[in-house]
Amino acid sequence: MYDFLMSATTKAPDHTRQALLDAAFAEIHRHGFQAASLSQILADTGLTKGALYHHFPDKRALGLAVVEDVIRPRLAAMMFAPLAGSDTPLAALRALLEAKAADPDPWVVTLGCPLNNLMQEMSPVDETFRLHLNALFRDWVDVVSAALLRGQRAGEVKPDIDVDATAFFLVSALEGCVGMSKNTQSVAAYRGCLGQLVNYLETLKA
Amino acid sequence: MYDFLMSATTKAPDHTRQALLDAAFAEIHRHGFQAASLSQILADTGLTKGALYHHFPDKRALGLAVVEDVIRPRLAAMMFAPLAGSDTPLAALRALLEAKAADPDPWVVTLGCPLNNLMQEMSPVDETFRLHLNALFRDWVDVVSAALLRGQRAGEVKPDIDVDATAFFLVSALEGCVGMSKNTQSVAAYRGCLGQLVNYLETLKA
DNA sequence: AATCATACATACCGGTTGGTATGTGTCAAG
DNA sequence: CTTGACACATACCAACCGGTATGTATGATT
């Protein structure tokens, strides 16, 4: 808030770097990576190109840092944590989806999932980007898959399903729902699609 | 008279316009609309800016024409036609998905669904684009919804499901599967995700 | 034969982009 | 007290962008 006072007296490189990451995250979320303007990011932060290129070698490195240092922690907190160690993944997933339906993040409905946006845009364009994004996506699927496996052992999940394929489909369908809601620009569509996903979860019960 | 005999040197405005649309479609499919380069489109077609701006007032109009005159007919032929008039939509959808799994379009796996790509990119950025894309998406959902309704009346589909919400989810999940397969860059993931979608279809049977 | 709209090609423009080279103030170490 | 690395700011650049203004060959109309 009072950055201009601090920068006049004290150096805070970590804070500067984080400010760049946050502004880059917002700019990329709005316009995508390729259309994201470095000038806009600098205007938002009140910094200059000197600061940006001191902390990051180029635009791509900034984008990759956003993936690893912003998107990954957010996703871990929102989607991984609620499933970690749960032996009733279907109940946990249902609670998670219903919480999102009850209190939808307006940024997600209007701008979509940051991870999915970048995957759609960058996967065919930049292999390094694709690998980083795929690793994050893969981690997500693995978290769901592991939870489903524990659910099978605990008797909550049908024993004959392929947990990995199911987890892949679950995450894919969720991203699909978010994406379509973004195009429709309505929380009603978002809720409806999440509701159908909950219905699908019911079919996985033992 | 006898226009079809005219050589390449004579003027063929319809052919020129179609060539621009085809090249624009390919360029947009690869790089997205915002990153699509008009210069590249002109290089691909061997035309110049004079031709482009004679047929289209600006880049946006070209993009919208691609949606209406290229993507819409393709989608109608591939996804709408197989469901039109069918009283057994689950069987028809299953056949459609299994055909795609058996013979996957490499361009779709590597570059994604052109409609979905544009929806993800342009919906938050350009309202006119969003409306055109949403109309097309809505038509798709309505085709599936109408088919599911006929399936209910014919006794193939469970009578207690919300056909419109189900259709919305089906299309969303399909787009999600395509998107995730694009990031994974593997036909195996594509097949697996489509297989799970077929499994979901089974749960809709009466 | 003269006219005129069509269907392009050519040349050019202002603005923005990512990126770089250099300057400057701060601070910690020697 | 000096030195030097760090953390930026300033100024600048070539490349590319979408868009425009103008020129020109063609074909149809009158």
Short mmCIF file of C-alpha atoms (C1' of nucleotides) in Angstrom, two decimals:
data_model
loop_
_atom_site.label_atom_id
_atom_site.label_comp_id
_atom_site.label_asym_id
_atom_site.label_seq_id
_atom_site.Cartn_x
_atom_site.Cartn_y
_atom_site.Cartn_z
CA MET A 1 0.00 0.00 0.00
CA TYR A 2 2.79 2.39 0.88
CA ASP A 3 5.29 0.92 -1.53
CA PHE A 4 6.38 4.29 -2.76
CA LEU A 5 7.50 5.20 0.71
CA MET A 6 9.39 1.99 1.20
CA SER A 7 11.12 2.05 -2.15
CA ALA A 8 12.37 5.52 -1.39
CA THR A 9 14.09 4.38 1.75
CA THR A 10 14.35 0.60 1.79
CA LYS A 11 14.83 -2.15 -0.78
CA ALA A 12 12.36 -5.00 -0.78
CA PRO A 13 13.24 -7.20 -3.75
CA ASP A 14 11.02 -10.07 -2.64
CA HIS A 15 8.07 -7.77 -2.35
CA THR A 16 8.83 -6.28 -5.76
CA ARG A 17 9.03 -9.70 -7.31
CA GLN A 18 5.74 -10.71 -5.74
CA ALA A 19 4.08 -7.51 -6.93
CA LEU A 20 5.22 -8.27 -10.47
CA LEU A 21 3.92 -11.83 -10.18
CA ASP A 22 0.55 -10.69 -8.87
CA ALA A 23 0.10 -8.07 -11.55
CA ALA A 24 1.25 -10.51 -14.23
CA PHE A 25 -1.18 -13.10 -12.95
CA ALA A 26 -4.09 -10.66 -13.18
CA GLU A 27 -3.06 -9.40 -16.62
CA ILE A 28 -2.60 -12.94 -17.96
CA HIS A 29 -5.88 -14.02 -16.43
CA ARG A 30 -7.65 -11.22 -18.27
CA HIS A 31 -5.96 -11.27 -21.66
CA GLY A 32 -4.04 -14.52 -21.86
CA PHE A 33 -0.27 -14.81 -21.89
CA GLN A 34 0.48 -13.80 -25.46
CA ALA A 35 -1.78 -10.78 -25.33
CA ALA A 36 -0.61 -9.82 -21.84
CA SER A 37 1.17 -6.48 -22.00
CA LEU A 38 4.34 -5.96 -20.01
CA SER A 39 3.69 -2.24 -20.14
CA GLN A 40 0.33 -2.79 -18.47
CA ILE A 41 1.88 -4.94 -15.76
CA LEU A 42 4.45 -2.23 -15.09
CA ALA A 43 1.76 0.43 -15.04
CA ASP A 44 -0.25 -1.60 -12.52
CA THR A 45 2.72 -2.08 -10.23
CA GLY A 46 4.20 1.37 -10.70
CA LEU A 47 7.51 -0.26 -11.58
CA THR A 48 9.65 -0.05 -14.70
CA LYS A 49 11.30 -2.38 -17.15
CA GLY A 50 14.48 -2.20 -15.17
CA ALA A 51 12.78 -3.92 -12.26
CA LEU A 52 11.04 -6.48 -14.42
CA TYR A 53 14.12 -7.56 -16.36
CA HIS A 54 16.15 -7.58 -13.18
CA HIS A 55 13.90 -10.25 -11.67
CA PHE A 56 13.02 -12.15 -14.86
CA PRO A 57 15.14 -12.76 -17.95
CA ASP A 58 12.20 -12.40 -20.33
CA LYS A 59 8.42 -12.52 -20.67
CA ARG A 60 8.29 -16.30 -20.87
CA ALA A 61 10.15 -16.69 -17.58
CA LEU A 62 7.67 -14.32 -15.97
CA GLY A 63 4.79 -16.42 -17.28
CA LEU A 64 6.34 -19.66 -16.06
CA ALA A 65 6.96 -18.09 -12.66
CA VAL A 66 3.29 -17.12 -12.53
CA VAL A 67 2.39 -20.76 -13.14
CA GLU A 68 4.70 -22.10 -10.46
CA ASP A 69 4.59 -19.36 -7.83
CA VAL A 70 1.01 -18.09 -8.14
CA ILE A 71 -1.27 -20.57 -9.86
CA ARG A 72 0.19 -23.68 -8.27
CA PRO A 73 -0.16 -22.50 -4.65
CA ARG A 74 -3.67 -21.22 -5.31
CA LEU A 75 -4.74 -24.50 -6.87
CA ALA A 76 -3.11 -26.48 -4.09
CA ALA A 77 -4.96 -24.50 -1.45
CA MET A 78 -8.34 -24.57 -3.20
CA MET A 79 -8.43 -28.00 -4.83
CA PHE A 80 -5.70 -30.24 -3.41
CA ALA A 81 -5.98 -29.50 0.29
CA PRO A 82 -9.67 -30.43 0.72
CA LEU A 83 -8.96 -33.90 -0.69
CA ALA A 84 -5.68 -34.59 1.03
CA GLY A 85 -5.99 -37.66 3.22
CA SER A 86 -9.75 -37.94 2.85
CA ASP A 87 -11.15 -41.46 2.85
CA THR A 88 -14.51 -40.22 1.59
CA PRO A 89 -13.51 -38.42 -1.63
CA LEU A 90 -17.00 -38.40 -3.08
CA ALA A 91 -18.36 -36.55 -0.07
CA ALA A 92 -15.34 -34.25 -0.07
CA LEU A 93 -15.67 -33.52 -3.78
CA ARG A 94 -19.38 -32.95 -3.43
CA ALA A 95 -18.81 -30.53 -0.58
CA LEU A 96 -16.12 -28.77 -2.60
CA LEU A 97 -18.32 -28.41 -5.69
CA GLU A 98 -21.35 -27.34 -3.71
CA ALA A 99 -19.29 -24.76 -1.89
CA LYS A 100 -18.19 -23.39 -5.26
CA ALA A 101 -21.78 -23.41 -6.50
CA ALA A 102 -23.01 -21.67 -3.36
CA ASP A 103 -20.34 -19.00 -3.39
CA PRO A 104 -19.06 -18.71 -6.95
CA ASP A 105 -15.90 -16.71 -7.52
CA PRO A 106 -17.00 -14.01 -10.00
CA TRP A 107 -13.49 -13.84 -11.45
CA VAL A 108 -13.59 -17.53 -12.24
CA VAL A 109 -17.01 -17.29 -13.92
CA THR A 110 -16.07 -14.27 -16.02
CA LEU A 111 -12.42 -15.04 -16.74
CA GLY A 112 -12.25 -18.80 -16.31
CA CYS A 113 -9.77 -21.03 -14.52
CA PRO A 114 -6.26 -19.57 -14.84
CA LEU A 115 -4.73 -23.01 -15.28
CA ASN A 116 -7.19 -24.08 -17.94
CA ASN A 117 -6.89 -20.78 -19.80
CA LEU A 118 -3.14 -21.14 -20.06
CA MET A 119 -3.34 -24.78 -21.03
CA GLN A 120 -5.72 -24.02 -23.86
CA GLU A 121 -3.67 -21.11 -25.09
CA MET A 122 -0.10 -22.22 -24.62
CA SER A 123 -0.04 -26.01 -24.99
CA PRO A 124 0.17 -25.99 -28.78
CA VAL A 125 2.40 -22.92 -28.89
CA ASP A 126 5.16 -23.44 -26.33
CA GLU A 127 6.42 -26.83 -25.24
CA THR A 128 8.06 -25.59 -22.04
CA PHE A 129 4.82 -23.97 -20.98
CA ARG A 130 2.92 -27.13 -21.85
CA LEU A 131 5.18 -29.28 -19.69
CA HIS A 132 4.89 -27.02 -16.65
CA LEU A 133 1.11 -26.77 -17.02
CA ASN A 134 0.76 -30.48 -17.63
CA ALA A 135 2.80 -31.25 -14.52
CA LEU A 136 0.43 -29.10 -12.48
CA PHE A 137 -2.62 -30.65 -14.11
CA ARG A 138 -1.15 -34.10 -13.59
CA ASP A 139 -0.63 -33.36 -9.89
CA TRP A 140 -4.27 -32.36 -9.63
CA VAL A 141 -5.44 -35.56 -11.30
CA ASP A 142 -3.13 -37.61 -9.07
CA VAL A 143 -4.57 -36.00 -5.96
CA VAL A 144 -8.09 -36.89 -7.07
CA SER A 145 -7.00 -40.33 -8.18
CA ALA A 146 -5.32 -41.11 -4.88
CA ALA A 147 -8.39 -39.91 -3.01
CA LEU A 148 -10.65 -42.12 -5.11
CA LEU A 149 -8.40 -45.09 -4.41
CA ARG A 150 -8.63 -44.49 -0.67
CA GLY A 151 -12.37 -44.18 -1.13
CA GLN A 152 -12.44 -47.57 -2.80
CA ARG A 153 -10.56 -49.13 0.10
CA ALA A 154 -12.87 -47.42 2.56
CA GLY A 155 -15.90 -48.73 0.69
CA GLU A 156 -17.27 -45.36 -0.43
CA VAL A 157 -16.32 -45.70 -4.10
CA LYS A 158 -17.33 -48.49 -6.49
CA PRO A 159 -14.47 -50.98 -6.62
CA ASP A 160 -14.62 -51.65 -10.37
CA ILE A 161 -13.87 -48.17 -11.68
CA ASP A 162 -10.53 -47.02 -13.07
CA VAL A 163 -9.65 -44.36 -10.51
CA ASP A 164 -7.05 -42.66 -12.69
CA ALA A 165 -9.26 -42.41 -15.77
CA THR A 166 -12.15 -41.28 -13.60
CA ALA A 167 -10.03 -38.61 -11.96
CA PHE A 168 -8.83 -37.39 -15.36
CA PHE A 169 -12.40 -37.18 -16.55
CA LEU A 170 -13.57 -35.44 -13.39
CA VAL A 171 -11.00 -32.67 -13.64
CA SER A 172 -11.57 -32.35 -17.39
CA ALA A 173 -15.32 -32.10 -16.97
CA LEU A 174 -14.92 -29.53 -14.23
CA GLU A 175 -12.66 -27.41 -16.41
CA GLY A 176 -15.16 -27.84 -19.22
CA CYS A 177 -17.98 -26.58 -17.00
CA VAL A 178 -15.98 -23.55 -15.96
CA GLY A 179 -15.10 -22.78 -19.54
CA MET A 180 -18.65 -22.98 -20.81
CA SER A 181 -19.88 -20.87 -17.94
CA LYS A 182 -17.31 -18.26 -18.88
CA ASN A 183 -18.71 -18.13 -22.39
CA THR A 184 -22.27 -18.00 -21.09
CA GLN A 185 -21.22 -15.41 -18.50
CA SER A 186 -23.79 -16.66 -16.04
CA VAL A 187 -23.48 -18.08 -12.56
CA ALA A 188 -26.70 -20.00 -13.24
CA ALA A 189 -24.99 -22.02 -15.98
CA TYR A 190 -22.00 -22.47 -13.66
CA ARG A 191 -24.22 -23.80 -10.88
CA GLY A 192 -26.18 -26.01 -13.24
CA CYS A 193 -23.08 -27.58 -14.70
CA LEU A 194 -21.55 -28.18 -11.28
CA GLY A 195 -24.86 -29.75 -10.24
CA GLN A 196 -24.62 -32.22 -13.11
CA LEU A 197 -21.08 -33.01 -12.07
CA VAL A 198 -22.36 -33.78 -8.56
CA ASN A 199 -24.93 -36.08 -10.15
CA TYR A 200 -22.11 -37.87 -11.89
CA LEU A 201 -20.32 -38.27 -8.58
CA GLU A 202 -23.35 -40.13 -7.26
CA THR A 203 -22.92 -42.78 -9.93
CA LEU A 204 -19.48 -43.56 -8.52
CA LYS A 205 -20.81 -44.58 -5.12
CA ALA A 206 -20.32 -48.15 -4.04
CA MET B 1 -21.03 -16.93 -68.24
CA TYR B 2 -18.88 -20.05 -67.85
CA ASP B 3 -17.19 -18.58 -64.78
CA PHE B 4 -16.02 -22.02 -63.75
CA LEU B 5 -13.65 -22.13 -66.71
CA MET B 6 -11.78 -19.03 -65.61
CA SER B 7 -8.13 -19.54 -64.87
CA ALA B 8 -6.19 -18.45 -61.83
CA THR B 9 -5.35 -15.14 -63.45
CA THR B 10 -8.98 -14.09 -63.83
CA LYS B 11 -10.89 -12.75 -60.90
CA ALA B 12 -12.75 -15.12 -58.61
CA PRO B 13 -13.84 -13.12 -55.55
CA ASP B 14 -15.74 -15.98 -53.92
CA HIS B 15 -12.72 -18.21 -54.19
CA THR B 16 -10.48 -15.47 -52.81
CA ARG B 17 -12.78 -14.90 -49.88
CA GLN B 18 -12.90 -18.61 -49.12
CA ALA B 19 -9.12 -18.85 -49.34
CA LEU B 20 -8.82 -16.02 -46.81
CA LEU B 21 -11.34 -17.72 -44.53
CA ASP B 22 -9.55 -21.07 -44.73
CA ALA B 23 -6.14 -19.55 -44.05
CA ALA B 24 -7.55 -17.44 -41.23
CA PHE B 25 -9.20 -20.49 -39.71
CA ALA B 26 -5.93 -22.40 -39.72
CA GLU B 27 -3.94 -19.47 -38.36
CA ILE B 28 -6.50 -18.80 -35.62
CA HIS B 29 -6.66 -22.49 -34.79
CA ARG B 30 -2.90 -22.52 -34.28
CA HIS B 31 -2.28 -19.26 -32.49
CA GLY B 32 -5.66 -18.00 -31.33
CA PHE B 33 -7.43 -14.94 -32.70
CA GLN B 34 -5.48 -12.19 -30.97
CA ALA B 35 -2.12 -13.71 -31.82
CA ALA B 36 -3.20 -14.58 -35.36
CA SER B 37 -1.12 -12.59 -37.82
CA LEU B 38 -2.81 -11.06 -40.84
CA SER B 39 0.57 -11.02 -42.56
CA GLN B 40 0.84 -14.78 -42.08
CA ILE B 41 -2.64 -15.33 -43.49
CA LEU B 42 -1.72 -13.24 -46.52
CA ALA B 43 1.55 -15.11 -46.92
CA ASP B 44 -0.29 -18.44 -46.79
CA THR B 45 -2.80 -17.40 -49.42
CA GLY B 46 -0.38 -15.44 -51.60
CA LEU B 47 -2.73 -12.49 -51.37
CA THR B 48 -2.19 -8.96 -50.12
CA LYS B 49 -3.81 -6.53 -47.76
CA GLY B 50 -5.77 -5.02 -50.61
CA ALA B 51 -7.63 -8.30 -51.05
CA LEU B 52 -8.16 -8.82 -47.34
CA TYR B 53 -9.54 -5.39 -46.62
CA HIS B 54 -11.66 -5.52 -49.75
CA HIS B 55 -13.53 -8.56 -48.43
CA PHE B 56 -13.47 -7.72 -44.71
CA PRO B 57 -13.61 -4.33 -43.01
CA ASP B 58 -11.16 -5.34 -40.26
CA LYS B 59 -9.58 -8.24 -38.42
CA ARG B 60 -12.55 -8.74 -36.11
CA ALA B 61 -14.95 -9.11 -39.04
CA LEU B 62 -12.63 -11.74 -40.50
CA GLY B 63 -12.66 -13.62 -37.21
CA LEU B 64 -16.42 -13.47 -36.92
CA ALA B 65 -16.75 -14.67 -40.52
CA VAL B 66 -14.52 -17.61 -39.64
CA VAL B 67 -16.90 -18.47 -36.81
CA GLU B 68 -20.01 -18.27 -38.95
CA ASP B 69 -18.75 -19.48 -42.33
CA VAL B 70 -16.13 -22.04 -41.35
CA ILE B 71 -16.57 -23.27 -37.79
CA ARG B 72 -20.35 -23.38 -37.81
CA PRO B 73 -20.70 -25.53 -40.95
CA ARG B 74 -17.98 -27.87 -39.73
CA LEU B 75 -19.60 -28.29 -36.35
CA ALA B 76 -23.01 -28.77 -37.91
CA ALA B 77 -21.71 -31.51 -40.17
CA MET B 78 -19.70 -33.28 -37.49
CA MET B 79 -21.81 -32.89 -34.35
CA PHE B 80 -25.32 -31.74 -35.24
CA ALA B 81 -26.12 -33.94 -38.23
CA PRO B 82 -25.54 -37.32 -36.52
CA LEU B 83 -28.10 -36.39 -33.84
CA ALA B 84 -30.70 -34.76 -36.04
CA GLY B 85 -33.97 -36.63 -35.79
CA SER B 86 -32.53 -39.54 -33.83
CA ASP B 87 -34.86 -41.16 -31.29
CA THR B 88 -31.98 -43.02 -29.68
CA PRO B 89 -29.61 -40.16 -28.77
CA LEU B 90 -27.58 -42.22 -26.31
CA ALA B 91 -26.75 -44.76 -28.98
CA ALA B 92 -26.08 -42.00 -31.49
CA LEU B 93 -23.83 -40.10 -29.08
CA ARG B 94 -22.02 -43.28 -28.15
CA ALA B 95 -21.41 -44.09 -31.80
CA LEU B 96 -20.24 -40.55 -32.40
CA LEU B 97 -17.81 -40.56 -29.49
CA GLU B 98 -16.50 -44.02 -30.28
CA ALA B 99 -15.95 -43.01 -33.88
CA LYS B 100 -13.91 -40.05 -32.66
CA ALA B 101 -11.97 -42.29 -30.28
CA ALA B 102 -11.31 -44.84 -33.01
CA ASP B 103 -10.17 -42.29 -35.58
CA PRO B 104 -9.03 -39.19 -33.68
CA ASP B 105 -8.43 -36.05 -35.68
CA PRO B 106 -4.77 -35.20 -34.96
CA TRP B 107 -5.45 -31.51 -35.42
CA VAL B 108 -8.14 -31.60 -32.75
CA VAL B 109 -5.88 -33.45 -30.30
CA THR B 110 -2.93 -31.11 -30.83
CA LEU B 111 -4.75 -27.82 -31.36
CA GLY B 112 -8.07 -28.41 -29.63
CA CYS B 113 -11.63 -27.66 -30.68
CA PRO B 114 -11.73 -24.42 -32.70
CA LEU B 115 -15.00 -23.36 -31.09
CA ASN B 116 -13.80 -24.03 -27.56
CA ASN B 117 -10.47 -22.32 -28.19
CA LEU B 118 -12.19 -19.15 -29.32
CA MET B 119 -14.72 -19.25 -26.49
CA GLN B 120 -11.98 -19.51 -23.91
CA GLU B 121 -9.92 -16.75 -25.47
CA MET B 122 -12.49 -14.24 -26.65
CA SER B 123 -15.44 -14.49 -24.29
CA PRO B 124 -13.99 -12.17 -21.65
CA VAL B 125 -12.34 -9.89 -24.20
CA ASP B 126 -14.92 -9.14 -26.90
CA GLU B 127 -18.66 -9.16 -26.31
CA THR B 128 -19.58 -9.47 -30.00
CA PHE B 129 -17.36 -12.50 -30.32
CA ARG B 130 -18.84 -13.96 -27.16
CA LEU B 131 -22.39 -13.61 -28.46
CA HIS B 132 -21.62 -15.25 -31.79
CA LEU B 133 -19.74 -18.09 -30.11
CA ASN B 134 -22.40 -18.53 -27.47
CA ALA B 135 -25.12 -18.70 -30.14
CA LEU B 136 -23.21 -21.50 -31.82
CA PHE B 137 -22.58 -23.27 -28.53
CA ARG B 138 -26.23 -22.81 -27.59
CA ASP B 139 -27.32 -24.36 -30.90
CA TRP B 140 -25.13 -27.35 -30.16
CA VAL B 141 -26.61 -27.79 -26.68
CA ASP B 142 -30.12 -27.41 -28.09
CA VAL B 143 -29.48 -30.13 -30.67
CA VAL B 144 -28.34 -32.49 -27.91
CA SER B 145 -31.15 -31.42 -25.62
CA ALA B 146 -33.81 -31.99 -28.27
CA ALA B 147 -32.36 -35.39 -29.05
CA LEU B 148 -32.39 -36.35 -25.36
CA LEU B 149 -36.02 -35.28 -25.13
CA ARG B 150 -36.95 -37.48 -28.07
CA GLY B 151 -34.97 -40.23 -26.38
CA GLN B 152 -37.07 -39.80 -23.25
CA ARG B 153 -40.29 -40.08 -25.25
CA ALA B 154 -38.95 -43.14 -27.05
CA GLY B 155 -38.03 -44.72 -23.72
CA GLU B 156 -34.27 -44.79 -24.23
CA VAL B 157 -33.45 -42.02 -21.78
CA LYS B 158 -34.35 -41.87 -18.08
CA PRO B 159 -37.50 -39.76 -17.75
CA ASP B 160 -36.46 -37.88 -14.60
CA ILE B 161 -33.37 -36.09 -15.92
CA ASP B 162 -33.21 -32.42 -16.91
CA VAL B 163 -32.44 -32.79 -20.61
CA ASP B 164 -31.20 -29.23 -21.04
CA ALA B 165 -28.88 -29.28 -18.04
CA THR B 166 -27.66 -32.72 -19.07
CA ALA B 167 -26.98 -31.55 -22.63
CA PHE B 168 -25.09 -28.52 -21.33
CA PHE B 169 -22.98 -30.75 -19.13
CA LEU B 170 -22.38 -33.26 -21.92
CA VAL B 171 -21.05 -30.66 -24.32
CA SER B 172 -19.05 -28.99 -21.56
CA ALA B 173 -17.49 -32.27 -20.49
CA LEU B 174 -16.66 -33.14 -24.07
CA GLU B 175 -14.93 -29.80 -24.59
CA GLY B 176 -13.13 -30.33 -21.30
CA CYS B 177 -11.87 -33.72 -22.46
CA VAL B 178 -10.62 -32.27 -25.73
CA GLY B 179 -8.88 -29.45 -23.91
CA MET B 180 -7.11 -31.68 -21.44
CA SER B 181 -6.04 -34.04 -24.21
CA LYS B 182 -4.56 -31.07 -26.02
CA ASN B 183 -2.46 -30.24 -22.99
CA THR B 184 -1.44 -33.85 -22.56
CA GLN B 185 -0.81 -34.11 -26.32
CA SER B 186 -1.77 -37.75 -26.37
CA VAL B 187 -4.47 -39.63 -28.21
CA ALA B 188 -4.46 -42.12 -25.34
CA ALA B 189 -5.70 -39.46 -22.93
CA TYR B 190 -8.21 -38.37 -25.54
CA ARG B 191 -9.53 -41.90 -25.91
CA GLY B 192 -9.61 -42.47 -22.17
CA CYS B 193 -11.56 -39.30 -21.49
CA LEU B 194 -14.05 -40.06 -24.26
CA GLY B 195 -14.43 -43.52 -22.79
CA GLN B 196 -15.39 -42.06 -19.43
CA LEU B 197 -17.89 -39.83 -21.17
CA VAL B 198 -19.41 -42.94 -22.75
CA ASN B 199 -19.62 -44.46 -19.28
CA TYR B 200 -21.52 -41.39 -18.17
CA LEU B 201 -23.92 -41.83 -21.06
CA GLU B 202 -24.74 -45.30 -19.75
CA THR B 203 -26.01 -43.79 -16.51
CA LEU B 204 -28.62 -41.86 -18.49
CA LYS B 205 -30.29 -45.00 -19.83
CA ALA B 206 -33.86 -45.66 -18.82
"C1'" DA C 1 -15.84 3.23 -77.49
"C1'" DA C 2 -16.28 5.36 -73.05
"C1'" DT C 3 -17.50 4.77 -68.34
"C1'" DC C 4 -17.45 2.79 -64.00
"C1'" DA C 5 -17.60 -0.40 -60.27
"C1'" DT C 6 -15.09 -4.49 -58.89
"C1'" DA C 7 -11.05 -6.90 -57.23
"C1'" DC C 8 -7.24 -6.71 -56.08
"C1'" DA C 9 -1.70 -4.92 -55.45
"C1'" DT C 10 1.69 -1.61 -53.54
"C1'" DA C 11 3.41 1.52 -50.43
"C1'" DC C 12 3.10 3.59 -46.35
"C1'" DC C 13 1.82 4.97 -41.35
"C1'" DG C 14 1.33 5.47 -36.25
"C1'" DG C 15 1.32 2.71 -32.37
"C1'" DT C 16 2.73 -1.03 -29.56
"C1'" DT C 17 5.48 -4.86 -28.63
"C1'" DG C 18 9.34 -7.34 -26.15
"C1'" DG C 19 13.98 -6.42 -25.30
"C1'" DT C 20 18.49 -3.83 -24.30
"C1'" DA C 21 22.01 -0.55 -22.88
"C1'" DT C 22 23.11 2.48 -19.66
"C1'" DG C 23 22.63 5.43 -15.63
"C1'" DT C 24 21.80 5.91 -10.55
"C1'" DG C 25 20.99 5.42 -5.80
"C1'" DT C 26 21.40 2.17 -1.88
"C1'" DC C 27 23.69 -0.82 1.19
"C1'" DA C 28 26.86 -4.11 2.91
"C1'" DA C 29 31.56 -5.63 3.00
"C1'" DG C 30 36.42 -4.68 3.32
"C1'" DC D 1 36.41 5.72 3.20
"C1'" DT D 2 36.27 3.10 -0.69
"C1'" DT D 3 34.54 -0.48 -3.39
"C1'" DG D 4 31.29 -3.15 -5.56
"C1'" DA D 5 27.21 -5.89 -5.93
"C1'" DC D 6 22.40 -5.29 -5.85
"C1'" DA D 7 17.95 -3.15 -7.16
"C1'" DC D 8 16.07 -0.64 -9.69
"C1'" DA D 9 14.98 3.79 -13.30
"C1'" DT D 10 15.49 6.01 -17.88
"C1'" DA D 11 16.04 6.13 -22.61
"C1'" DC D 12 16.08 3.91 -26.60
"C1'" DC D 13 15.50 0.39 -30.44
"C1'" DA D 14 14.17 -2.80 -34.28
"C1'" DA D 15 10.31 -5.56 -35.44
"C1'" DC D 16 5.80 -6.24 -36.05
"C1'" DC D 17 1.05 -5.05 -35.62
"C1'" DG D 18 -3.55 -3.63 -37.74
"C1'" DG D 19 -5.08 -0.27 -40.75
"C1'" DT D 20 -5.21 3.19 -44.73
"C1'" DA D 21 -4.44 5.66 -49.01
"C1'" DT D 22 -3.62 5.15 -53.49
"C1'" DG D 23 -2.69 2.84 -57.87
"C1'" DT D 24 -4.21 -0.45 -61.46
"C1'" DA D 25 -5.93 -4.22 -64.24
"C1'" DT D 26 -10.21 -6.38 -65.35
"C1'" DG D 27 -14.89 -6.99 -66.77
"C1'" DA D 28 -19.55 -5.44 -67.25
"C1'" DT D 29 -22.59 -1.65 -68.56
"C1'" DT D 30 -24.19 1.91 -71.49
#
